[in-house]
CSV table of C-alpha atoms in Angstrom, one decimal:
chain,number,residue,atom,x,y,z
A,1,MET,CA,-19.7,25.2,-19.0
A,2,LYS,CA,-21.6,25.1,-15.7
A,3,GLY,CA,-22.9,21.5,-15.4
A,4,LYS,CA,-21.6,20.1,-12.1
A,5,PHE,CA,-19.0,22.9,-11.8
A,6,CYS,CA,-19.1,25.0,-8.6
A,7,GLU,CA,-17.4,28.3,-8.1
A,8,THR,CA,-15.8,27.7,-4.7
A,9,PRO,CA,-15.0,24.8,-2.4
A,10,GLU,CA,-17.6,26.2,0.0
A,11,GLU,CA,-20.3,26.0,-2.7
A,12,ALA,CA,-19.1,22.5,-3.6
A,13,LEU,CA,-19.6,21.4,0.0
A,14,ASP,CA,-22.7,23.5,0.7
A,15,GLY,CA,-25.2,21.7,2.9
A,16,LEU,CA,-23.1,18.5,3.0
A,17,LEU,CA,-21.1,18.8,6.2
A,18,VAL,CA,-22.8,17.3,9.3
A,19,PRO,CA,-21.2,16.4,12.6
A,20,GLY,CA,-20.7,12.6,13.0
A,21,MET,CA,-20.7,12.0,9.2
A,22,THR,CA,-18.5,9.5,7.3
A,23,ILE,CA,-16.1,10.9,4.7
A,24,MET,CA,-14.0,9.0,2.2
A,25,SER,CA,-10.9,10.9,1.2
A,26,GLY,CA,-8.8,9.9,-1.8
A,27,GLY,CA,-5.0,9.6,-1.9
A,28,PHE,CA,-2.1,7.3,-1.1
A,29,GLY,CA,0.5,8.9,1.1
A,30,LEU,CA,0.7,12.6,0.0
A,31,VAL,CA,-0.2,11.8,-3.6
A,32,GLY,CA,-3.6,12.4,-5.0
A,33,ASN,CA,-5.1,14.1,-1.9
A,34,PRO,CA,-8.0,16.5,-2.2
A,35,GLU,CA,-6.1,19.3,-0.6
A,36,THR,CA,-8.5,22.1,-1.5
A,37,LEU,CA,-11.6,20.3,-0.1
A,38,ILE,CA,-9.8,19.2,3.1
A,39,ASP,CA,-8.8,22.8,3.7
A,40,ALA,CA,-12.5,23.8,3.3
A,41,ILE,CA,-13.5,21.1,5.8
A,42,ALA,CA,-10.8,22.3,8.2
A,43,ARG,CA,-12.2,25.8,8.0
A,44,ASP,CA,-15.8,24.6,8.5
A,45,GLY,CA,-14.7,22.9,11.7
A,46,VAL,CA,-17.3,20.0,11.4
A,47,SER,CA,-16.5,17.4,14.0
A,48,ARG,CA,-16.9,13.8,15.2
A,49,LEU,CA,-15.9,12.7,11.7
A,50,THR,CA,-15.3,9.1,10.6
A,51,ILE,CA,-12.6,9.3,7.9
A,52,ILE,CA,-12.0,6.5,5.4
A,53,SER,CA,-8.6,7.0,3.8
A,54,ASN,CA,-5.5,4.9,3.3
A,55,ASN,CA,-3.4,7.3,5.4
A,56,CYS,CA,-4.0,10.5,7.4
A,57,GLY,CA,-1.7,13.0,5.7
A,58,ALA,CA,1.6,14.2,7.2
A,59,THR,CA,2.6,17.0,9.6
A,60,GLY,CA,0.8,20.1,8.4
A,61,PHE,CA,-0.6,18.5,5.3
A,62,GLY,CA,-3.9,17.0,4.2
A,63,LEU,CA,-6.0,15.0,6.7
A,64,TRP,CA,-3.4,15.6,9.4
A,65,ARG,CA,-5.0,19.1,9.7
A,66,LEU,CA,-8.4,17.6,10.6
A,67,LEU,CA,-6.6,15.4,13.1
A,68,ALA,CA,-4.8,18.4,14.6
A,69,ASN,CA,-8.1,20.2,14.7
A,70,SER,CA,-9.7,17.3,16.7
A,71,GLN,CA,-12.3,17.0,14.0
A,72,ILE,CA,-11.8,13.2,13.5
A,73,GLU,CA,-13.3,10.7,15.9
A,74,ARG,CA,-12.5,7.5,14.0
A,75,MET,CA,-10.1,6.5,11.1
A,76,ILE,CA,-10.6,3.6,8.8
A,77,SER,CA,-7.1,3.2,7.2
A,78,SER,CA,-4.3,0.8,6.3
A,79,TYR,CA,-1.2,2.7,7.1
A,80,ILE,CA,0.1,5.2,9.7
A,81,GLY,CA,3.7,5.4,8.6
A,82,ASP,CA,5.7,8.3,10.1
A,83,ASN,CA,2.6,10.3,11.0
A,84,ALA,CA,3.5,10.9,14.7
A,85,LEU,CA,0.3,12.7,15.6
A,86,PHE,CA,-1.8,9.9,14.1
A,87,GLU,CA,0.2,7.2,16.1
A,88,GLN,CA,0.1,9.3,19.3
A,89,ARG,CA,-3.7,9.9,19.1
A,90,VAL,CA,-4.3,6.2,18.6
A,91,LEU,CA,-1.9,5.1,21.5
A,92,ASP,CA,-3.6,7.7,23.7
A,93,GLY,CA,-7.0,6.3,22.9
A,94,ALA,CA,-8.1,9.8,21.6
A,95,LEU,CA,-8.7,8.4,18.2
A,96,ALA,CA,-10.5,5.1,17.2
A,97,LEU,CA,-8.6,3.3,14.5
A,98,GLU,CA,-9.9,0.4,12.3
A,99,LEU,CA,-6.8,-0.9,10.6
A,100,ASN,CA,-7.4,-2.8,7.3
A,101,PRO,CA,-5.1,-4.5,4.9
A,102,GLN,CA,-4.7,-2.1,2.0
A,103,GLY,CA,-6.2,-4.4,-0.6
A,104,THR,CA,-9.1,-5.2,1.7
A,105,LEU,CA,-9.7,-1.5,2.2
A,106,ALA,CA,-9.7,-0.9,-1.5
A,107,GLU,CA,-12.0,-3.8,-2.2
A,108,ARG,CA,-14.4,-2.9,0.6
A,109,ILE,CA,-14.8,0.5,-1.0
A,110,ARG,CA,-15.1,-1.0,-4.5
A,111,ALA,CA,-17.8,-3.4,-3.2
A,112,GLY,CA,-19.6,-0.4,-1.5
A,113,GLY,CA,-19.8,1.4,-4.9
A,114,ALA,CA,-20.8,-1.8,-6.8
A,115,GLY,CA,-23.6,-2.7,-4.4
A,116,ILE,CA,-21.9,-5.8,-3.0
A,117,PRO,CA,-22.5,-6.0,0.8
A,118,ALA,CA,-19.7,-8.5,1.5
A,119,PHE,CA,-17.0,-10.6,-0.1
A,120,TYR,CA,-14.5,-13.3,0.8
A,121,THR,CA,-10.8,-12.9,0.8
A,122,ARG,CA,-7.8,-14.9,1.9
A,123,THR,CA,-6.0,-11.7,3.1
A,124,GLY,CA,-5.7,-11.6,6.8
A,125,VAL,CA,-6.8,-15.2,7.5
A,126,GLY,CA,-5.0,-16.3,10.7
A,127,THR,CA,-4.3,-12.7,11.8
A,128,VAL,CA,-5.9,-10.2,14.1
A,129,VAL,CA,-7.8,-8.6,11.2
A,130,ALA,CA,-9.9,-11.7,10.7
A,131,GLU,CA,-10.7,-12.2,14.4
A,132,GLY,CA,-14.5,-12.3,15.0
A,133,LYS,CA,-15.4,-12.3,11.3
A,134,PRO,CA,-17.2,-15.2,9.6
A,135,HIS,CA,-14.9,-17.6,7.8
A,136,GLU,CA,-15.9,-20.0,5.0
A,137,GLU,CA,-14.0,-22.8,3.2
A,138,ILE,CA,-14.4,-22.5,-0.5
A,139,ASP,CA,-12.8,-25.1,-2.8
A,140,GLY,CA,-10.6,-26.3,0.0
A,141,VAL,CA,-9.3,-22.8,1.1
A,142,THR,CA,-10.3,-20.8,4.1
A,143,TYR,CA,-11.5,-17.3,3.4
A,144,VAL,CA,-12.7,-14.5,5.7
A,145,ARG,CA,-15.8,-12.4,5.0
A,146,GLU,CA,-15.3,-8.6,4.7
A,147,ARG,CA,-18.1,-6.1,4.5
A,148,TRP,CA,-18.5,-3.2,2.1
A,149,LEU,CA,-17.7,0.4,3.0
A,150,ARG,CA,-19.9,3.3,2.0
A,151,ALA,CA,-19.8,7.0,3.1
A,152,ASP,CA,-22.0,10.1,3.3
A,153,LEU,CA,-19.4,12.0,1.2
A,154,ALA,CA,-16.4,11.2,-0.9
A,155,ILE,CA,-13.8,13.9,-1.6
A,156,ILE,CA,-11.7,13.2,-4.7
A,157,LYS,CA,-8.7,14.7,-6.4
A,158,ALA,CA,-8.6,14.5,-10.2
A,159,CYS,CA,-6.3,15.9,-12.8
A,160,ARG,CA,-9.0,16.9,-15.3
A,161,ALA,CA,-12.8,17.1,-15.1
A,162,ASP,CA,-15.5,18.1,-17.6
A,163,PRO,CA,-19.0,19.6,-16.8
A,164,GLU,CA,-20.6,16.1,-16.9
A,165,GLY,CA,-18.2,14.9,-14.1
A,166,ASN,CA,-16.1,12.7,-16.3
A,167,LEU,CA,-12.7,12.4,-14.7
A,168,VAL,CA,-9.1,11.7,-15.7
A,169,PHE,CA,-6.4,11.0,-13.1
A,170,ARG,CA,-2.7,11.4,-13.4
A,171,LYS,CA,-0.1,8.7,-12.8
A,172,THR,CA,0.0,7.3,-9.2
A,173,ALA,CA,-2.3,10.1,-8.0
A,174,ARG,CA,-5.2,7.9,-9.2
A,175,ASN,CA,-4.9,5.3,-6.3
A,176,PHE,CA,-8.1,5.2,-4.2
A,177,ASN,CA,-9.8,8.1,-5.9
A,178,PRO,CA,-11.8,6.3,-8.6
A,179,ASP,CA,-12.9,3.6,-6.1
A,180,MET,CA,-14.0,6.2,-3.5
A,181,ALA,CA,-15.8,8.2,-6.2
A,182,THR,CA,-18.3,5.3,-6.6
A,183,ALA,CA,-18.9,4.6,-2.9
A,184,ALA,CA,-20.5,7.7,-1.3
A,185,ARG,CA,-24.0,9.2,-1.3
A,186,ILE,CA,-22.4,12.4,-2.6
A,187,THR,CA,-19.1,12.7,-4.5
A,188,VAL,CA,-17.3,16.1,-4.6
A,189,VAL,CA,-14.3,16.4,-6.9
A,190,GLU,CA,-11.5,18.9,-7.1
A,191,ALA,CA,-9.7,18.9,-10.4
A,192,GLU,CA,-6.5,20.7,-11.4
A,193,GLU,CA,-8.1,21.5,-14.7
A,194,LEU,CA,-11.7,22.1,-15.6
A,195,VAL,CA,-12.3,21.4,-19.3
A,196,PRO,CA,-15.3,21.9,-21.6
A,197,ALA,CA,-17.6,19.0,-22.7
A,198,GLY,CA,-15.9,17.1,-25.5
A,199,ALA,CA,-12.4,17.9,-24.4
A,200,LEU,CA,-11.9,14.5,-22.9
A,201,ASP,CA,-11.6,11.4,-25.2
A,202,PRO,CA,-14.6,9.2,-24.1
A,203,ASP,CA,-12.3,6.2,-24.5
A,204,HIS,CA,-9.8,7.6,-22.0
A,205,ILE,CA,-12.1,8.5,-19.1
A,206,HIS,CA,-11.2,6.8,-15.8
A,207,THR,CA,-14.3,7.8,-13.9
A,208,PRO,CA,-17.6,8.3,-15.7
A,209,GLY,CA,-19.7,11.3,-14.7
A,210,ILE,CA,-22.5,9.3,-13.1
A,211,PHE,CA,-20.4,8.8,-10.0
A,212,VAL,CA,-19.7,12.6,-9.6
A,213,ASP,CA,-22.1,15.2,-8.1
A,214,ARG,CA,-20.1,18.4,-7.8
A,215,ILE,CA,-16.8,19.7,-9.1
A,216,VAL,CA,-14.5,22.6,-8.1
A,217,LYS,CA,-11.2,23.8,-9.4
A,218,ALA,CA,-8.3,22.6,-7.1
A,219,THR,CA,-6.7,25.8,-5.8
A,220,ILE,CA,-4.4,24.2,-3.3
A,221,ASN,CA,-2.0,21.9,-5.1
A,222,GLU,CA,1.0,21.7,-2.8
A,223,ARG,CA,1.6,18.0,-3.8
A,224,ARG,CA,4.2,17.6,-1.2
A,225,VAL,CA,6.9,14.9,-1.8
A,226,GLU,CA,7.2,12.6,1.1
A,227,ASN,CA,10.4,10.7,0.1
A,228,ARG,CA,12.3,12.5,-2.6
A,229,THR,CA,14.6,9.8,-4.1
A,230,THR,CA,16.8,10.6,-7.1
A,231,ARG,CA,19.8,9.1,-8.9
A,232,ALA,CA,22.9,10.9,-10.1
A,233,ARG,CA,23.1,11.7,-13.8
A,234,GLU,CA,25.7,9.5,-15.5
A,235,ALA,CA,28.9,11.3,-16.4
A,236,VAL,CA,29.1,12.3,-20.1
A,237,ALA,CA,32.0,10.5,-21.7
B,1,MET,CA,35.8,-12.1,2.7
B,2,SER,CA,33.8,-10.9,5.7
B,3,ARG,CA,31.4,-13.3,7.3
B,4,GLY,CA,27.9,-13.4,5.9
B,5,TRP,CA,26.1,-11.0,3.5
B,6,ASP,CA,25.7,-7.2,3.8
B,7,ARG,CA,22.4,-5.5,2.7
B,8,ASP,CA,23.4,-5.3,-0.9
B,9,ALA,CA,24.6,-8.9,-1.0
B,10,MET,CA,21.3,-10.0,0.5
B,11,ALA,CA,19.5,-8.1,-2.2
B,12,ALA,CA,21.7,-9.7,-4.8
B,13,ARG,CA,20.9,-13.2,-3.4
B,14,ALA,CA,17.2,-12.3,-3.4
B,15,ALA,CA,17.5,-11.3,-7.1
B,16,ARG,CA,18.5,-14.9,-7.8
B,17,GLU,CA,14.9,-15.9,-7.0
B,18,LEU,CA,13.7,-13.9,-10.1
B,19,ARG,CA,12.7,-15.7,-13.2
B,20,ASP,CA,12.5,-14.3,-16.8
B,21,GLY,CA,9.0,-12.8,-17.4
B,22,ASP,CA,8.1,-12.4,-13.7
B,23,TYR,CA,5.8,-9.7,-12.4
B,24,VAL,CA,7.3,-8.8,-9.1
B,25,ASN,CA,6.4,-6.7,-6.1
B,26,LEU,CA,9.3,-5.4,-4.0
B,27,GLY,CA,8.8,-4.2,-0.4
B,28,ILE,CA,10.5,-1.3,1.4
B,29,GLY,CA,14.2,-1.5,2.5
B,30,ILE,CA,16.5,-4.2,1.3
B,31,PRO,CA,13.8,-5.6,-1.1
B,32,THR,CA,13.9,-2.2,-3.0
B,33,LEU,CA,17.6,-2.8,-3.6
B,34,VAL,CA,16.8,-6.0,-5.5
B,35,ALA,CA,15.9,-3.9,-8.5
B,36,ASN,CA,19.6,-3.0,-8.8
B,37,HIS,CA,20.5,-6.7,-9.3
B,38,ILE,CA,18.1,-7.8,-12.0
B,39,PRO,CA,20.4,-9.7,-14.5
B,40,ALA,CA,20.9,-7.9,-17.8
B,41,GLY,CA,18.6,-9.3,-20.5
B,42,MET,CA,16.0,-10.7,-18.0
B,43,ARG,CA,12.5,-9.2,-18.4
B,44,VAL,CA,11.1,-8.5,-14.9
B,45,THR,CA,8.2,-6.1,-14.5
B,46,LEU,CA,7.9,-4.4,-11.1
B,47,GLN,CA,4.5,-3.7,-9.6
B,48,SER,CA,3.8,-1.1,-7.0
B,49,GLU,CA,0.7,-1.6,-5.1
B,50,ASN,CA,-0.3,2.1,-5.1
B,51,GLY,CA,-1.2,1.6,-8.7
B,52,MET,CA,1.6,1.1,-11.2
B,53,LEU,CA,3.1,-1.7,-13.3
B,54,GLY,CA,6.5,-1.2,-14.9
B,55,MET,CA,8.4,0.9,-12.4
B,56,GLY,CA,11.5,2.6,-13.8
B,57,PRO,CA,14.6,3.8,-12.0
B,58,PHE,CA,14.6,6.7,-9.5
B,59,PRO,CA,14.4,10.1,-11.4
B,60,TYR,CA,17.2,12.5,-12.0
B,61,ASP,CA,16.9,15.6,-9.8
B,62,ASP,CA,15.1,17.6,-12.5
B,63,GLU,CA,12.7,14.7,-13.4
B,64,VAL,CA,11.0,14.4,-10.0
B,65,ASP,CA,7.2,14.2,-10.3
B,66,PRO,CA,5.1,14.5,-7.1
B,67,ASP,CA,2.4,12.4,-8.8
B,68,LEU,CA,4.7,9.5,-9.5
B,69,VAL,CA,5.8,7.5,-6.4
B,70,ASN,CA,6.2,3.9,-5.4
B,71,ALA,CA,4.6,2.2,-2.4
B,72,GLY,CA,7.4,3.4,-0.2
B,73,LYS,CA,6.4,7.0,-1.3
B,74,GLN,CA,9.8,7.3,-3.1
B,75,THR,CA,9.8,9.3,-6.3
B,76,ILE,CA,10.3,7.1,-9.3
B,77,THR,CA,10.0,7.1,-13.1
B,78,ALA,CA,7.8,5.4,-15.6
B,79,LEU,CA,9.0,3.3,-18.6
B,80,PRO,CA,7.5,3.1,-22.1
B,81,SER,CA,5.8,-0.1,-21.0
B,82,SER,CA,4.3,1.3,-17.8
B,83,SER,CA,0.6,1.5,-16.8
B,84,PHE,CA,-1.3,3.1,-14.0
B,85,PHE,CA,-4.5,1.9,-12.3
B,86,SER,CA,-6.7,2.2,-9.3
B,87,SER,CA,-6.0,0.7,-5.8
B,88,SER,CA,-8.7,-1.9,-6.3
B,89,ALA,CA,-7.3,-3.0,-9.7
B,90,SER,CA,-3.8,-3.1,-8.1
B,91,PHE,CA,-5.0,-5.5,-5.4
B,92,ALA,CA,-7.0,-7.6,-7.9
B,93,MET,CA,-3.6,-8.3,-9.5
B,94,ILE,CA,-2.1,-9.2,-6.1
B,95,ARG,CA,-5.0,-11.1,-4.5
B,96,GLY,CA,-5.9,-12.7,-7.8
B,97,GLY,CA,-2.6,-14.5,-8.1
B,98,HIS,CA,-1.3,-12.5,-11.1
B,99,ILE,CA,1.9,-11.4,-9.4
B,100,ASP,CA,4.6,-14.1,-9.5
B,101,LEU,CA,6.9,-13.0,-6.7
B,102,ALA,CA,6.8,-10.8,-3.7
B,103,ILE,CA,10.0,-9.9,-1.8
B,104,LEU,CA,9.4,-8.2,1.5
B,105,GLY,CA,11.1,-7.4,4.8
B,106,ALA,CA,10.2,-9.3,8.0
B,107,MET,CA,10.6,-9.0,11.8
B,108,GLU,CA,10.0,-12.7,12.4
B,109,VAL,CA,9.4,-15.8,10.2
B,110,SER,CA,8.5,-19.2,11.5
B,111,ALA,CA,9.7,-22.6,10.2
B,112,ASP,CA,6.3,-23.3,8.6
B,113,GLY,CA,6.1,-19.9,6.8
B,114,ASP,CA,4.3,-17.6,9.2
B,115,ILE,CA,5.5,-14.0,8.9
B,116,ALA,CA,5.2,-11.0,11.2
B,117,ASN,CA,6.2,-7.6,9.9
B,118,TRP,CA,3.7,-4.9,10.8
B,119,SER,CA,3.5,-4.4,14.5
B,120,VAL,CA,5.4,-4.6,17.8
B,121,PRO,CA,2.6,-4.3,20.4
B,122,GLY,CA,3.1,-1.2,22.6
B,123,LYS,CA,6.2,0.0,20.7
B,124,MET,CA,5.7,0.3,17.0
B,125,MET,CA,2.6,0.5,14.8
B,126,LYS,CA,3.2,1.7,11.3
B,127,GLY,CA,0.1,-0.1,10.0
B,128,ILE,CA,-0.5,-3.0,7.7
B,129,GLY,CA,-0.4,-1.5,4.3
B,130,GLY,CA,-0.3,-4.0,1.4
B,131,ALA,CA,1.7,-6.7,3.3
B,132,MET,CA,-1.2,-8.9,4.3
B,133,ASP,CA,-2.6,-8.9,0.7
B,134,LEU,CA,0.8,-9.6,-0.8
B,135,VAL,CA,1.7,-12.6,1.4
B,136,SER,CA,-1.6,-14.2,0.9
B,137,GLY,CA,-2.1,-13.5,-2.8
B,138,VAL,CA,1.2,-13.6,-4.5
B,139,ARG,CA,2.3,-17.0,-5.9
B,140,ARG,CA,5.8,-17.0,-4.3
B,141,VAL,CA,6.8,-15.1,-1.2
B,142,VAL,CA,10.5,-14.3,-0.3
B,143,ALA,CA,11.2,-12.7,3.1
B,144,VAL,CA,14.5,-10.8,3.6
B,145,MET,CA,15.7,-10.0,7.1
B,146,ASP,CA,18.7,-10.0,9.5
B,147,HIS,CA,19.2,-13.4,11.0
B,148,VAL,CA,19.0,-12.1,14.6
B,149,GLY,CA,17.5,-8.9,16.1
B,150,LYS,CA,19.4,-6.0,17.6
B,151,SER,CA,19.6,-7.7,21.0
B,152,GLY,CA,20.7,-10.9,19.4
B,153,GLN,CA,17.3,-12.7,19.6
B,154,PRO,CA,16.6,-15.2,16.8
B,155,LYS,CA,14.1,-13.9,14.2
B,156,LEU,CA,13.8,-17.3,12.5
B,157,VAL,CA,11.7,-19.1,15.0
B,158,ALA,CA,9.4,-22.1,15.6
B,159,ARG,CA,6.5,-19.9,16.3
B,160,CYS,CA,6.2,-16.1,15.8
B,161,SER,CA,5.6,-14.0,19.0
B,162,LEU,CA,4.6,-10.8,17.1
B,163,PRO,CA,1.2,-10.2,15.5
B,164,LEU,CA,1.1,-12.2,12.2
B,165,THR,CA,0.9,-10.8,8.7
B,166,GLY,CA,0.1,-14.2,7.3
B,167,ARG,CA,0.1,-17.8,8.2
B,168,ASN,CA,1.9,-20.5,6.1
B,169,VAL,CA,2.7,-18.1,3.3
B,170,VAL,CA,6.6,-17.6,3.1
B,171,ASP,CA,8.4,-19.8,0.6
B,172,ILE,CA,12.0,-18.6,1.1
B,173,VAL,CA,13.8,-16.7,3.8
B,174,ILE,CA,17.0,-14.9,3.0
B,175,THR,CA,19.0,-13.6,6.0
B,176,ASN,CA,22.5,-12.2,6.3
B,177,LEU,CA,23.7,-15.7,7.3
B,178,GLY,CA,21.9,-18.0,4.9
B,179,VAL,CA,18.9,-19.1,2.8
B,180,PHE,CA,16.1,-21.3,4.1
B,181,ALA,CA,13.0,-22.9,2.5
B,182,CYS,CA,10.0,-22.8,4.8
B,183,GLY,CA,7.8,-25.9,5.2
B,184,LYS,CA,4.4,-24.3,4.5
B,185,ARG,CA,2.6,-27.6,4.7
B,186,GLY,CA,4.3,-28.7,7.9
B,187,GLU,CA,7.1,-30.6,6.1
B,188,GLY,CA,9.8,-28.7,8.1
B,189,MET,CA,12.2,-25.9,7.3
B,190,ARG,CA,15.2,-26.7,5.1
B,191,LEU,CA,18.6,-25.0,4.8
B,192,VAL,CA,19.2,-24.1,1.2
B,193,GLU,CA,22.5,-22.2,1.4
B,194,CYS,CA,25.0,-20.8,3.9
B,195,ALA,CA,26.3,-17.3,3.4
B,196,PRO,CA,30.0,-17.1,2.9
B,197,GLY,CA,32.0,-18.0,6.0
B,198,VAL,CA,28.9,-19.1,7.9
B,199,SER,CA,28.9,-22.6,9.4
B,200,ILE,CA,25.9,-24.8,9.9
B,201,ALA,CA,26.8,-24.9,13.6
B,202,GLU,CA,26.5,-21.2,13.8
B,203,LEU,CA,23.1,-21.3,12.1
B,204,ARG,CA,21.9,-23.9,14.5
B,205,GLU,CA,22.9,-21.6,17.4
B,206,THR,CA,21.2,-18.5,16.0
B,207,THR,CA,18.0,-20.1,14.7
B,208,ALA,CA,15.1,-20.8,17.1
B,209,ALA,CA,13.6,-23.6,15.0
B,210,PRO,CA,14.9,-27.0,13.7
B,211,PHE,CA,15.9,-27.2,10.1
B,212,LEU,CA,17.0,-29.9,7.7
B,213,GLU,CA,20.5,-29.7,6.1
B,214,ALA,CA,19.6,-30.5,2.6
B,215,VAL,CA,22.4,-28.3,1.1
B,216,SER,CA,22.8,-29.2,-2.5
């Protein structure tokens, strides 16, 4: 069952962490975050990181810990939300932030993985995000050119992985994970469940193993809920 | 009846923009409440830009699943018709014009359909999120906001003062005082409807842009 499976997060990240590197980290809000690998990167202490991720965790959780550790020099994100430390570091000038529209961020990553160096989009035309970028009129509409994003390392959270690196994600924990898995030189996955070859239906695989280099079992699965919203059960008549 | 619409009545008015068969993206705040006002028998499919089509209601307390949230990070449920997908696929739906209607909050909207809803320089920066993609990619855009700000300043203006989310993109603005159609091609803003008890004179006073009174 060995294949791409590693025993520990340290083994999965061995030789990969270098100061000044660029890391893509999957997740949307607190859902689908590679919590085990982020923890290993926090313990390693590697610094001057550029992190590409939609958000930057939340107090005490996920990428927030790398921020609190002063390991991050630059963020490429779409949303800050209620992450007070993130907002403060940006306002203080201690953290460089490149803010992207979320769809542009996702497509830049997809393009990076697909070998497409740039693409045109209407998103952001006439706003600050398009300033200084080339524009082109195509079929009578003005578009802005956006460049691809690639990284040295992608850290990914999956639900299930087999030794080949085939991945299945769960519900909205999929989000940026499959896109990021394609766009880095090395992709390291943590999965809640490691399964033997043949256990995944080939028709139901979300990320084919070619995009995955190393896999480790996710041992930190806090899966914190950011905004617990429920409805009352209807009274039984 | 009290003057104007409250939050829920604004959501109910926004729900009247829905058409049978629509694929719809609802923003955070009042737009989320629109889901409570979908007319019985109308088929409307809700898209959430974090990667889901066919959002169900909020879960019962014992159904909460940390892996199942909407774009506002609220816990939700799936329906038998639901599907999940990646962020890039989600925005292909949005950017590619496959979503029929977006209803989102705003801080300022201009008469020609510019919208600002992501940043107040020096004060507030929550980020852009999916808003820029939604306003430029979705076929029909409805903005919902209070008619004036906390200090009484008009939010429906001739030209936005805050950083823009999109230019010439808003079709309809619903405020607590009325409904307006923006002139995205420079044809001028038009009053569609006054909220209950609100006069056109009052709308003129609280709106910092000219509008036509083509009330049907």
